[in-house]
PDB file of C-alpha atoms in Angstrom:
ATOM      1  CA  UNK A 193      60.335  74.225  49.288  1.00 95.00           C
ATOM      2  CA  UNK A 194      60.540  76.764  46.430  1.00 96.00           C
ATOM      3  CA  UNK A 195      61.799  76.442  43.165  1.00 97.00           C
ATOM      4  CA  UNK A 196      62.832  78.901  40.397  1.00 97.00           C
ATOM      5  CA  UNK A 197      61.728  76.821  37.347  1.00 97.00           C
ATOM      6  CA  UNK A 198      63.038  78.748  33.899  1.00 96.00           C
ATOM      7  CA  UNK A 199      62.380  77.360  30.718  1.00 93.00           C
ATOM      8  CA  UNK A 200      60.748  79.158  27.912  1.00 91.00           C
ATOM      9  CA  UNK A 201      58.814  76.437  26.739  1.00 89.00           C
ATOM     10  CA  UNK A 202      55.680  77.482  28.154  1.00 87.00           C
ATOM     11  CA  UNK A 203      53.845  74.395  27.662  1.00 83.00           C
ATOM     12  CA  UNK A 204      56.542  72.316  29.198  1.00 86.00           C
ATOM     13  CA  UNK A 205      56.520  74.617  32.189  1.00 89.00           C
ATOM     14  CA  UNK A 206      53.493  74.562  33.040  1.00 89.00           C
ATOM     15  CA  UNK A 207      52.737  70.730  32.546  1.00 87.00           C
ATOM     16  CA  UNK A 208      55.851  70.056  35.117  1.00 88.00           C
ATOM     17  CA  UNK A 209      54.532  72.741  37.606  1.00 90.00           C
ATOM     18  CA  UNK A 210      51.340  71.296  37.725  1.00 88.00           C
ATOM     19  CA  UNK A 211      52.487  67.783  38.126  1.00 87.00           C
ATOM     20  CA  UNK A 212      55.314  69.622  40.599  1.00 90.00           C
ATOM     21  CA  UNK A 213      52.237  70.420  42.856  1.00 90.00           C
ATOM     22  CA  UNK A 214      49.861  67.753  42.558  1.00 87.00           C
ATOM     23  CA  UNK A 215      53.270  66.068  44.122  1.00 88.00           C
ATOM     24  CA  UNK A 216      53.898  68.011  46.659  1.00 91.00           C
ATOM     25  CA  UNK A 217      51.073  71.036  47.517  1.00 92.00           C
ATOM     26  CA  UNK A 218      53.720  72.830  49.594  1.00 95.00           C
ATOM     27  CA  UNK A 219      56.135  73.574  46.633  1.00 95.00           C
ATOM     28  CA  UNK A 220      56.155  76.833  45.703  1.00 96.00           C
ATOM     29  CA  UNK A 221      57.251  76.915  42.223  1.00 96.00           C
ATOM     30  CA  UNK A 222      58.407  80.545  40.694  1.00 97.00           C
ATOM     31  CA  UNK A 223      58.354  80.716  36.690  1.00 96.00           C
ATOM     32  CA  UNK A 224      60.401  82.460  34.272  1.00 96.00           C
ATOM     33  CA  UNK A 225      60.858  81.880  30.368  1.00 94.00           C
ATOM     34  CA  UNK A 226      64.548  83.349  30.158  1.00 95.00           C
ATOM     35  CA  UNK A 227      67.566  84.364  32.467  1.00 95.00           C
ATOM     36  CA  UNK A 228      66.598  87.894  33.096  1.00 96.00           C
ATOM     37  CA  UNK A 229      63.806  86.533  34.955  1.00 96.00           C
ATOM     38  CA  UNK A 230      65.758  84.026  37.139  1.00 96.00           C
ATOM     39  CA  UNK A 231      68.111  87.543  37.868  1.00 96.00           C
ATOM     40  CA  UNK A 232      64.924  89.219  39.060  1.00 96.00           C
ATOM     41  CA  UNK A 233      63.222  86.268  41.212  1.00 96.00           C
ATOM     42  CA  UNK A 234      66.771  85.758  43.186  1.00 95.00           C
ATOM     43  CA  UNK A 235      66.653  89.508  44.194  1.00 93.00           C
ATOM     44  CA  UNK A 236      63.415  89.269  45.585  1.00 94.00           C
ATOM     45  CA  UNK A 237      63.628  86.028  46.946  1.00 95.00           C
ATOM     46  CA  UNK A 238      65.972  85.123  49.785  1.00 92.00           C
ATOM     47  CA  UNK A 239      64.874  81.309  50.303  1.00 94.00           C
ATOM     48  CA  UNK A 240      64.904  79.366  47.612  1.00 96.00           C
ATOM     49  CA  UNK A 241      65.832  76.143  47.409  1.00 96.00           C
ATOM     50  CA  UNK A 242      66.544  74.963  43.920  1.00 97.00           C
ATOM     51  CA  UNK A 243      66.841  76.244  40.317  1.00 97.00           C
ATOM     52  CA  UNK A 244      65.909  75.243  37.477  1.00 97.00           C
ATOM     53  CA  UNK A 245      67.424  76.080  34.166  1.00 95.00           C
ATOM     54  CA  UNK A 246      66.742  75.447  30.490  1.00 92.00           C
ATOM     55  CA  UNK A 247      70.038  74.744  28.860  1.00 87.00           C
ATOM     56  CA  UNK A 248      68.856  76.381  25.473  1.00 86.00           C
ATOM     57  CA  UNK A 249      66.277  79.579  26.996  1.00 92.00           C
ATOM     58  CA  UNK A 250      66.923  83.094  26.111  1.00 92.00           C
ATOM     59  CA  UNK A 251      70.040  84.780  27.871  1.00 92.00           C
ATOM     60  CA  UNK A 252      72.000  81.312  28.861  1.00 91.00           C
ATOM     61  CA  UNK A 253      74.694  81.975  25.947  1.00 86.00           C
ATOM     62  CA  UNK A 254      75.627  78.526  26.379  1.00 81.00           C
ATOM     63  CA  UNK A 255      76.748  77.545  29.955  1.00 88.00           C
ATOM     64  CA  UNK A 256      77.456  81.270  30.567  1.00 91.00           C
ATOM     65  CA  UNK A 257      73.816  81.790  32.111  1.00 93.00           C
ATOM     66  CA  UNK A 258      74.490  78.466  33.966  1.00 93.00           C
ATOM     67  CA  UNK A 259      77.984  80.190  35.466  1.00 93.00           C
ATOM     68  CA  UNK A 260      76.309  83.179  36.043  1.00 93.00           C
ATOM     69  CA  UNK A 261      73.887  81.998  38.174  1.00 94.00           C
ATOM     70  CA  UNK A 262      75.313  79.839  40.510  1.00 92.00           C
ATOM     71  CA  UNK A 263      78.169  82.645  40.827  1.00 91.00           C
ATOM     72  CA  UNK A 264      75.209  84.829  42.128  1.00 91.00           C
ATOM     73  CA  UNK A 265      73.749  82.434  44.262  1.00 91.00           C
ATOM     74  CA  UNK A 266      76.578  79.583  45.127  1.00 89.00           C
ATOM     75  CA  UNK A 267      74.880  77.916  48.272  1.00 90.00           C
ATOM     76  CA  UNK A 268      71.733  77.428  45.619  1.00 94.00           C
ATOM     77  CA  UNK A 269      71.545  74.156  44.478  1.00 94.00           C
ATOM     78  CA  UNK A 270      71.010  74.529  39.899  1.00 95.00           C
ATOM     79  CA  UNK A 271      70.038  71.626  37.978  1.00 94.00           C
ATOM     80  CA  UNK A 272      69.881  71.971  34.164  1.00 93.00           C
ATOM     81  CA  UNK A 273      66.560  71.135  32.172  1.00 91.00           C
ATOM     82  CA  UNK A 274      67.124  69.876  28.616  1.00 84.00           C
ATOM     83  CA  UNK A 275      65.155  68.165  25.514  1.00 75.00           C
ATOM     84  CA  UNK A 276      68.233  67.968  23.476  1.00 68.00           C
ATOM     85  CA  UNK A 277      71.440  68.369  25.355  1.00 66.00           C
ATOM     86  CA  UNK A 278      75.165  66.909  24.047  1.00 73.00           C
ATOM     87  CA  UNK A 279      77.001  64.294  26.367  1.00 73.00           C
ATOM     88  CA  UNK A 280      79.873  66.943  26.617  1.00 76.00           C
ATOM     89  CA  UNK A 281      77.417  70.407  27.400  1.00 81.00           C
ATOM     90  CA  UNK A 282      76.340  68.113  30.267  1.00 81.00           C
ATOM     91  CA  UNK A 283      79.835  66.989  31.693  1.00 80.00           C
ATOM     92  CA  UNK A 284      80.808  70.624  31.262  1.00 84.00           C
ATOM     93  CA  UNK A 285      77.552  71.913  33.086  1.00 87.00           C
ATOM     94  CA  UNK A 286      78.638  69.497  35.836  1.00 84.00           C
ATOM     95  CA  UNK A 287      82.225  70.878  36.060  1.00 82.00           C
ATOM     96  CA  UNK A 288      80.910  74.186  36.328  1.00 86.00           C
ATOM     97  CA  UNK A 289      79.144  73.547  39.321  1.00 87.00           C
ATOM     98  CA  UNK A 290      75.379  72.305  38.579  1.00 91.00           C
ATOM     99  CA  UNK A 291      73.891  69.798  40.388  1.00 90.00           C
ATOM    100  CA  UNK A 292      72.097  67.719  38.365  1.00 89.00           C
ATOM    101  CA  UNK A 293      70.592  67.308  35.043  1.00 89.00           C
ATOM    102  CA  UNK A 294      67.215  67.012  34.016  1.00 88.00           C
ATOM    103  CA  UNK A 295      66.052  65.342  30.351  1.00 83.00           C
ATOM    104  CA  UNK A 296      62.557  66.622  29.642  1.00 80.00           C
ATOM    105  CA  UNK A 297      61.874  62.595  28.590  1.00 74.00           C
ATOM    106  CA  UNK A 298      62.238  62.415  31.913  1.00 77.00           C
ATOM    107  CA  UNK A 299      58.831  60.590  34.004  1.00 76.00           C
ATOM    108  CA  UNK A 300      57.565  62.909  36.183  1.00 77.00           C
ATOM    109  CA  UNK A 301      57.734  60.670  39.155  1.00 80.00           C
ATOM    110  CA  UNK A 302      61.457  60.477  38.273  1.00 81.00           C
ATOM    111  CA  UNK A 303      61.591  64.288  38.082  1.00 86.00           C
ATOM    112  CA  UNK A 304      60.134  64.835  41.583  1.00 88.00           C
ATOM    113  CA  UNK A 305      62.801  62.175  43.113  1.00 87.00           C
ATOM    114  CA  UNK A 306      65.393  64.497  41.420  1.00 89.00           C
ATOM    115  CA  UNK A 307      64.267  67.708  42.917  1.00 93.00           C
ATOM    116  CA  UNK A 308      64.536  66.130  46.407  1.00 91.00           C
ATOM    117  CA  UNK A 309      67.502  64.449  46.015  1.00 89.00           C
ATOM    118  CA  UNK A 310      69.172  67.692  44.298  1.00 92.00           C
ATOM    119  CA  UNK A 311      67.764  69.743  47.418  1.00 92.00           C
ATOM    120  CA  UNK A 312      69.116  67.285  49.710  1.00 89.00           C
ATOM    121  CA  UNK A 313      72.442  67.572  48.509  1.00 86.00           C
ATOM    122  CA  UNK A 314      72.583  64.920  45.773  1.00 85.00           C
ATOM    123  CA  UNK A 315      74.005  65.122  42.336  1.00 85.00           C
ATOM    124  CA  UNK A 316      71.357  63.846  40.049  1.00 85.00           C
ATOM    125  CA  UNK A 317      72.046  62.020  36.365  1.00 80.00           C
ATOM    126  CA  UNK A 318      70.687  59.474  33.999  1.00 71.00           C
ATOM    127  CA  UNK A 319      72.678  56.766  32.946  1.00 58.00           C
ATOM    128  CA  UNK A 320      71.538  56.662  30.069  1.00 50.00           C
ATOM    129  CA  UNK A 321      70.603  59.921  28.001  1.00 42.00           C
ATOM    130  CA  UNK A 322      68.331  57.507  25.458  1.00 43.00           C
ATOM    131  CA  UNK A 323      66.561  55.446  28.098  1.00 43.00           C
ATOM    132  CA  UNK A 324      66.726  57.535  31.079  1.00 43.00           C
ATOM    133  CA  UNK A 325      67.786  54.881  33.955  1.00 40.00           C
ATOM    134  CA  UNK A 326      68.284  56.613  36.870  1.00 36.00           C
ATOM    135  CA  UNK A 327      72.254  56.553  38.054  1.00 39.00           C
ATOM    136  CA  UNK A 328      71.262  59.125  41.257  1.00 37.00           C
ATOM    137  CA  UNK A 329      72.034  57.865  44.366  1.00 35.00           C
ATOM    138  CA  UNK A 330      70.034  56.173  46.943  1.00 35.00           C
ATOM    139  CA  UNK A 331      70.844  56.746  50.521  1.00 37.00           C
ATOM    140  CA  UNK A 332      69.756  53.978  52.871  1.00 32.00           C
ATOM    141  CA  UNK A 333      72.660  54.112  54.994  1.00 35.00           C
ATOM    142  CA  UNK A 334      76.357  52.773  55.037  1.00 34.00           C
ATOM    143  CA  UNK A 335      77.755  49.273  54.766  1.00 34.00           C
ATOM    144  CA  UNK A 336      78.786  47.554  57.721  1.00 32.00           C
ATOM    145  CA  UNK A 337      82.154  46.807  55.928  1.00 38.00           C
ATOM    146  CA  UNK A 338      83.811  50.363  56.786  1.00 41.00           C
ATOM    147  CA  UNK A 339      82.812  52.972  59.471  1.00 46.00           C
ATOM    148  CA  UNK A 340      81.580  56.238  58.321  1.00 54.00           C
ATOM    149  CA  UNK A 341      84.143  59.103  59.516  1.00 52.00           C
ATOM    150  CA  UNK A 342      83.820  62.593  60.946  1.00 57.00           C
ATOM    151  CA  UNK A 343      82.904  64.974  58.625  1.00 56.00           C
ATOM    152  CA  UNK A 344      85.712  67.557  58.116  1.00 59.00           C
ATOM    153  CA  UNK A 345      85.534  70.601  59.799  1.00 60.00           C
ATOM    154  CA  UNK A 346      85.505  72.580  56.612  1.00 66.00           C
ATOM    155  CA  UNK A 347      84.905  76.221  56.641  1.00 61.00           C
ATOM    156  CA  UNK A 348      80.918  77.255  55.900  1.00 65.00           C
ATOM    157  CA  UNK A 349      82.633  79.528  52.926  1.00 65.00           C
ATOM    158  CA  UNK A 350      83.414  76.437  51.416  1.00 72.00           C
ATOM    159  CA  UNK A 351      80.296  75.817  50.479  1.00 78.00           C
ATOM    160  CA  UNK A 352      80.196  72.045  50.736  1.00 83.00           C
ATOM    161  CA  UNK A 353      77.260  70.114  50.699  1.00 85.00           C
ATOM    162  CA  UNK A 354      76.516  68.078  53.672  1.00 85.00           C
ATOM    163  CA  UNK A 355      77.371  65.068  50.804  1.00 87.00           C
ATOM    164  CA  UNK A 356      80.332  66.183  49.730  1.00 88.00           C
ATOM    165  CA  UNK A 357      81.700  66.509  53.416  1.00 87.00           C
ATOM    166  CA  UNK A 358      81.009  62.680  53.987  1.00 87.00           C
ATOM    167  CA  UNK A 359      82.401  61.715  50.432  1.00 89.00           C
ATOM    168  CA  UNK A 360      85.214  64.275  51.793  1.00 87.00           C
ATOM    169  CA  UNK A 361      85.625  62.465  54.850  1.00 83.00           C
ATOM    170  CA  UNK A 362      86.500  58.816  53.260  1.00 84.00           C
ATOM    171  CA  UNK A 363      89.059  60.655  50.974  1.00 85.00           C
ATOM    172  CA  UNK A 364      91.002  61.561  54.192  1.00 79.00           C
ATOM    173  CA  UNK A 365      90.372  58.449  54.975  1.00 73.00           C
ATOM    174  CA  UNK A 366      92.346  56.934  51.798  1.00 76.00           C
ATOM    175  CA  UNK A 367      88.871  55.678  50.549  1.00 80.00           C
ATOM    176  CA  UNK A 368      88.663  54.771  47.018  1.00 85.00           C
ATOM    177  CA  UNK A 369      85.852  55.486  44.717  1.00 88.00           C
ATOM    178  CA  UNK A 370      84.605  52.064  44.928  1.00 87.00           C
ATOM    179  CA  UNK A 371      85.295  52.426  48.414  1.00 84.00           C
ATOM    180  CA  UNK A 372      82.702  55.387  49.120  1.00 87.00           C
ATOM    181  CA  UNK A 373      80.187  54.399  46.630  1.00 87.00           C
ATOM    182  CA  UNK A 374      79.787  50.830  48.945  1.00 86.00           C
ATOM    183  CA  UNK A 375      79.513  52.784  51.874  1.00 86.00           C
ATOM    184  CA  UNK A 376      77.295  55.063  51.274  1.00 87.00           C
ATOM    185  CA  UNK A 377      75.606  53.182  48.625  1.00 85.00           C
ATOM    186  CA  UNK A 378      75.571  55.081  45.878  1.00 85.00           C
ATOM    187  CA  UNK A 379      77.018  54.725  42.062  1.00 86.00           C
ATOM    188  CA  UNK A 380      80.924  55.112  41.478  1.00 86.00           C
ATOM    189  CA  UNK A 381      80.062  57.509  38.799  1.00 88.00           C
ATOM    190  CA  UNK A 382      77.877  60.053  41.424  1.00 88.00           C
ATOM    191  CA  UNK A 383      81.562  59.737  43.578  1.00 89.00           C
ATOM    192  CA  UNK A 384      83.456  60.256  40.983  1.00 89.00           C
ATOM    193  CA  UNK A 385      81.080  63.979  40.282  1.00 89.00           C
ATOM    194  CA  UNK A 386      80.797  64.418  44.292  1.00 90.00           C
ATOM    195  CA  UNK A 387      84.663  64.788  44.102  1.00 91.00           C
ATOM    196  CA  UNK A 388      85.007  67.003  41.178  1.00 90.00           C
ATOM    197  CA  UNK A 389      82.504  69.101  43.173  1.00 89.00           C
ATOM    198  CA  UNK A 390      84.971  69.463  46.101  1.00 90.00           C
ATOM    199  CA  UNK A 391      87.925  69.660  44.275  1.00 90.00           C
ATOM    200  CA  UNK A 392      86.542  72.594  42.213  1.00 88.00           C
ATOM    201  CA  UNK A 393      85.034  74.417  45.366  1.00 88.00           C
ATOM    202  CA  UNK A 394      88.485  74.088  47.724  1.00 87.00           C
ATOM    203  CA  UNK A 395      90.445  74.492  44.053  1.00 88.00           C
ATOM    204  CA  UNK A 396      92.192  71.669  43.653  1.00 88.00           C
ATOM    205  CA  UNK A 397      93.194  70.186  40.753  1.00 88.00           C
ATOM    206  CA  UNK A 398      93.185  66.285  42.077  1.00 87.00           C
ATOM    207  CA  UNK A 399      91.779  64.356  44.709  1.00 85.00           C
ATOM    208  CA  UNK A 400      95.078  64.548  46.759  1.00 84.00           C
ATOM    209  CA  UNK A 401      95.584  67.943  46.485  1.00 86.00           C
ATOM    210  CA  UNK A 402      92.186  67.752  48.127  1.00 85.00           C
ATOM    211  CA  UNK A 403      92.497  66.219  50.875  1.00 82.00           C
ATOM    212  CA  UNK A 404      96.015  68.036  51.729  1.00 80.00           C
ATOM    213  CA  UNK A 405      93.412  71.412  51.433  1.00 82.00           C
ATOM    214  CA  UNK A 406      91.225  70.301  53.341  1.00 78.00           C
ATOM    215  CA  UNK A 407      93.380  69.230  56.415  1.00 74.00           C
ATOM    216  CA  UNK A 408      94.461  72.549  56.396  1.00 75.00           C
ATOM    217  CA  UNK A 409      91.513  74.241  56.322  1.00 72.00           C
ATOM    218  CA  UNK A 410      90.296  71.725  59.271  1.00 65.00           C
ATOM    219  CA  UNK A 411      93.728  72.942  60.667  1.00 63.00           C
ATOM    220  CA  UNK A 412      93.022  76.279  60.457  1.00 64.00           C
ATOM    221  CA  UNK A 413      89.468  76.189  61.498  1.00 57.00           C
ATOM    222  CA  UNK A 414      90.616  74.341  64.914  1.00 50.00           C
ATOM    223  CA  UNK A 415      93.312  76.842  65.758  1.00 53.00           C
ATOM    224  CA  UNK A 416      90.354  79.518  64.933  1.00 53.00           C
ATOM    225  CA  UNK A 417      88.532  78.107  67.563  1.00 46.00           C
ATOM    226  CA  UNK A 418      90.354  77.338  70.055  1.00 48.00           C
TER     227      UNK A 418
END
């Protein structure tokens, strides 16, 4: 695995890199203290896996280094790393496209159970920005109560995570959010960001609208093939 980590903190950095490894030996962990940096690693690096952002480093202006980056990079899972970060910079970093969010309170055992579920495909949150409790999903499987469906046959340029395509699936299914989060036992409110992903990647404004986009791009994708 290798990780862009950016955060001018130096310190703070360092301290998570070395726990990062102590973890897991076969990270490889690229630093950078500002967005100029991040630029220059993804140019020279074709396989990485996650990045890291601070929310307040040099060059972010705001979310615009967070927009900027995953525009550059879109199949590159980003996860924002924060001391002091408003309820509503978070939500909006979400909307935008990042894929988790990381509160430097955060235990580092925590932090490394983020990473993988981030790099897996997860969304990752706290419940809690004061005490930290964990809202991320946990995936051991799918209730017995409803059968987990086909994922669509969404086009690769879509850039849906294997995730989103199940959570995709139950939509077209008529699945609620209570509905999904049973099955594939995770919280309501990870669904709930899981489908603001995939409306915002086949643009759609709602969940229905969603679903009607993405039986036509299944539609289309069939006739393509055959």
């Amino acid at each position: 695995m290798k990780i862009i980590f950016a955060d001018d903190h130096t310190l703070f950095r360092d301290a998570l890199t070395h726990y990062i490894l102590q973890a897991d030996p076969s990270v490889e962990v690229l630093p950078a203290h500002d967005l100029h940096g991040v630029m220059e690693h993804l140019q020279t690096n074709n396989d990485v896996d996650l990045i890291l952002l601070d929310l307040k480093m040099p060059g972010m202006s705001g979310l615009k280094g967070l927009e900027k980056t995953i525009a550059l990079r879109p199949r590159i899972p980003v996860a924002i790393v924060s001391g002091l970060a408003e309820q509503a910079d978070i939500e909006e970093a979400l909307s935008i496209g990042a894929r988790g969010y990381l509160p430097k309170t955060l235990p580092g055992t925590a932090v490394m159970q983020a990473i993988r579920k981030i790099v897996g495909g997860e969304i990752f949150v706290p419940v809690d920005h004061n005490t930290n409790m964990i809202m991320a999903s946990h995936d051991h499987g799918v209730s017995s109560e409803q059968s987990r469906p086909d994922a669509p046959a969404i086009p690769e340029d879509k850039n849906l995570t294997p995730r989103e395509r199940e959570v995709l699936g139950y939509l077209m299914q008529g699945a609620t959010n209570k509905d999904i989060a049973r099955a594939l036992d995770l919280q309501v409110v990870t669904v709930k960001l899981h489908v603001r992903g995939i409306c915002r990647k086949l643009g759609a404004t709602n969940r229905t609208q969603a679903v009607i986009l993405a039986q036509q791009a299944a539609a289309a994708e069939h006739n393509h093939i055959h």
